[in-house]
Tab-separated table of C-alpha atoms in Angstrom:
chain	number	residue	atom	x	y	z
A	118	MET	CA	0.083	-0.072	-0.074
A	119	ILE	CA	1.028	3.876	-0.579
A	120	ILE	CA	2.174	5.760	2.402
A	121	GLY	CA	3.449	8.706	1.284
A	122	ILE	CA	3.637	10.708	-2.194
A	123	GLY	CA	5.934	13.833	-2.940
A	124	THR	CA	6.908	15.686	-5.652
A	125	ASP	CA	9.604	18.615	-6.170
A	126	LEU	CA	10.795	20.382	-9.115
A	127	ALA	CA	14.109	22.799	-8.648
A	128	ASN	CA	15.397	25.330	-10.757
A	129	ILE	CA	19.292	24.248	-11.892
A	130	ASP	CA	20.560	27.974	-12.253
A	131	ARG	CA	19.171	28.845	-8.934
A	132	ILE	CA	21.335	25.637	-7.607
A	133	ALA	CA	23.768	27.189	-9.261
A	134	ARG	CA	23.276	30.419	-8.307
A	135	THR	CA	23.632	28.912	-4.743
A	136	LEU	CA	26.304	27.116	-5.190
A	137	ASP	CA	28.694	29.803	-6.507
A	138	ARG	CA	27.482	32.131	-3.540
A	139	PHE	CA	27.566	29.976	-0.863
A	140	GLY	CA	30.033	27.064	-1.419
A	141	ASP	CA	30.797	24.175	0.878
A	142	ARG	CA	28.612	26.280	3.207
A	143	PHE	CA	25.925	25.236	1.254
A	144	ARG	CA	27.114	21.556	0.544
A	145	THR	CA	27.614	20.889	4.056
A	146	ARG	CA	24.599	21.759	5.319
A	147	VAL	CA	22.342	20.009	2.654
A	148	PHE	CA	24.033	17.432	1.104
A	149	THR	CA	25.840	14.615	2.664
A	150	ALA	CA	29.370	13.136	1.573
A	151	VAL	CA	28.446	10.570	-0.852
A	152	GLU	CA	25.964	12.890	-2.250
A	153	GLN	CA	28.656	15.917	-2.663
A	154	GLN	CA	31.298	13.022	-4.419
A	155	LYS	CA	28.595	12.075	-6.698
A	156	ALA	CA	27.708	15.848	-7.658
A	157	GLU	CA	31.600	16.638	-7.926
A	158	ALA	CA	32.173	13.654	-10.528
A	159	ARG	CA	29.800	14.289	-12.801
A	160	ALA	CA	29.742	16.909	-15.743
A	161	ASP	CA	26.556	19.562	-14.509
A	162	THR	CA	26.994	19.417	-11.026
A	163	PRO	CA	24.608	21.721	-10.741
A	164	GLY	CA	21.823	19.392	-12.172
A	165	THR	CA	22.915	16.906	-9.882
A	166	TYR	CA	22.729	18.952	-7.437
A	167	ALA	CA	19.448	19.890	-7.709
A	168	LYS	CA	18.132	16.622	-7.996
A	169	ARG	CA	18.680	15.693	-5.082
A	170	TRP	CA	17.537	18.840	-3.329
A	171	ALA	CA	14.038	18.393	-4.902
A	172	ALA	CA	14.502	14.372	-3.772
A	173	LYS	CA	15.402	15.461	-0.376
A	174	GLU	CA	12.025	18.043	-1.124
A	175	ALA	CA	10.128	15.863	-2.520
A	176	CYS	CA	10.964	12.739	0.065
A	177	SER	CA	10.357	15.206	3.361
A	178	LYS	CA	6.670	15.539	1.550
A	179	ALA	CA	6.253	12.220	1.760
A	180	LEU	CA	6.199	11.407	4.928
A	181	GLY	CA	4.019	14.029	5.194
A	182	THR	CA	5.901	17.041	6.929
A	183	GLY	CA	7.673	18.860	4.939
A	184	LEU	CA	11.095	20.074	5.869
A	185	ARG	CA	9.919	21.468	9.635
A	186	MET	CA	8.393	18.930	12.837
A	187	GLY	CA	12.964	18.418	13.167
A	188	ILE	CA	13.646	17.205	9.845
A	189	ALA	CA	17.425	17.593	8.826
A	190	TRP	CA	18.658	17.974	4.669
A	191	LYS	CA	20.561	15.582	5.498
A	192	ASP	CA	18.719	12.920	7.216
A	193	MET	CA	17.504	12.046	3.862
A	194	ALA	CA	20.243	10.736	0.953
A	195	VAL	CA	19.842	9.439	-2.480
A	196	SER	CA	22.687	6.999	-3.471
A	197	ASN	CA	22.628	4.841	-6.795
A	198	LEU	CA	22.768	0.916	-7.158
A	199	PRO	CA	25.213	-0.289	-9.506
A	200	GLY	CA	23.291	-0.207	-12.137
A	201	GLY	CA	22.128	3.740	-11.527
A	202	GLN	CA	19.053	3.850	-10.660
A	203	PRO	CA	18.953	6.338	-7.481
A	204	VAL	CA	17.502	4.868	-3.810
A	205	MET	CA	16.776	7.119	-1.131
A	206	GLU	CA	18.160	6.388	2.848
A	207	VAL	CA	16.827	8.299	5.705
A	208	THR	CA	18.200	8.725	8.977
A	209	GLY	CA	18.052	10.591	12.619
A	210	TRP	CA	14.537	12.443	12.328
A	211	ALA	CA	12.909	11.096	8.663
A	212	ALA	CA	13.360	7.769	9.846
A	213	GLU	CA	11.518	7.818	13.073
A	214	ARG	CA	8.676	9.557	11.166
A	215	LEU	CA	9.000	6.792	8.579
A	216	ALA	CA	9.115	4.408	11.496
A	217	GLN	CA	5.710	6.506	12.488
A	218	ILE	CA	3.740	6.272	9.365
A	219	THR	CA	4.302	2.607	8.879
A	220	PRO	CA	1.389	0.340	9.498
A	221	PRO	CA	2.308	-2.285	12.233
A	222	GLY	CA	3.695	-5.624	10.512
A	223	HIS	CA	4.527	-3.587	7.069
A	224	ASP	CA	8.318	-2.778	6.631
A	225	ALA	CA	8.643	0.600	4.203
A	226	VAL	CA	9.994	0.710	0.717
A	227	ILE	CA	11.439	4.253	0.073
A	228	HIS	CA	10.874	4.583	-3.956
A	229	VAL	CA	12.928	7.670	-6.103
A	230	SER	CA	12.552	8.805	-9.424
A	231	LEU	CA	14.438	11.569	-10.453
A	232	THR	CA	15.107	14.012	-14.041
A	233	ASP	CA	16.331	16.825	-15.221
A	234	ASP	CA	15.945	18.557	-18.924
A	235	HIS	CA	17.748	22.524	-18.005
A	236	PRO	CA	16.634	24.268	-16.002
A	237	TRP	CA	14.411	21.686	-14.417
A	238	ALA	CA	15.352	19.169	-12.568
A	239	GLN	CA	12.294	17.003	-10.580
A	240	ALA	CA	12.032	14.194	-8.484
A	241	PHE	CA	9.097	11.974	-7.402
A	242	VAL	CA	9.140	9.827	-4.272
A	243	VAL	CA	6.681	7.639	-3.388
A	244	ILE	CA	6.552	5.447	-0.132
A	245	GLU	CA	4.789	1.528	-0.107
A	246	ALA	CA	4.439	-0.215	3.013
A	247	ARG	CA	4.835	-3.621	2.327
A	248	PRO	CA	3.612	-6.308	4.479
A	249	THR	CA	6.433	-7.834	6.355
A	250	LEU	CA	6.869	-11.535	4.924
A	251	ARG	CA	7.062	-13.976	8.652
A	252	PRO	CA	10.285	-16.191	8.769
A	253	ASP	CA	7.769	-19.091	9.212
A	254	TYR	CA	5.945	-18.781	5.411
A	255	THR	CA	6.167	-20.020	2.131
A	256	SER	CA	4.858	-19.421	-0.722
A	257	PRO	CA	2.005	-21.557	-1.843
A	258	GLY	CA	2.950	-23.822	-5.128
């Protein structure tokens, strides 16, 4: 079952101006070391940061709070699977909030999709609650 949906649209040029103006102060306040390494290794560094910014905003909306109630920017982090698929990891208050909204007997799975078409970067986050499989459960057939 879906327990949260969030989306966000970020302007890549605005993120580029923020990076120019505030540099490391902005990077270290908002992005994890892994996110910074990924962005700095890409040809479109501002676009990569903008997509991750949008993902954090979208995740906070899917959690039902927006960026309030104690969620910190770094409580939500985008990384990539070996094949490139983005994944969202939550820690701190975001993880606590996720636990609060996940029904008993379920595990939460966060799906994230990122895209950009200059000057826009967009993220879409869906939080799914899947029934927890009991260790003694075997599927029929």
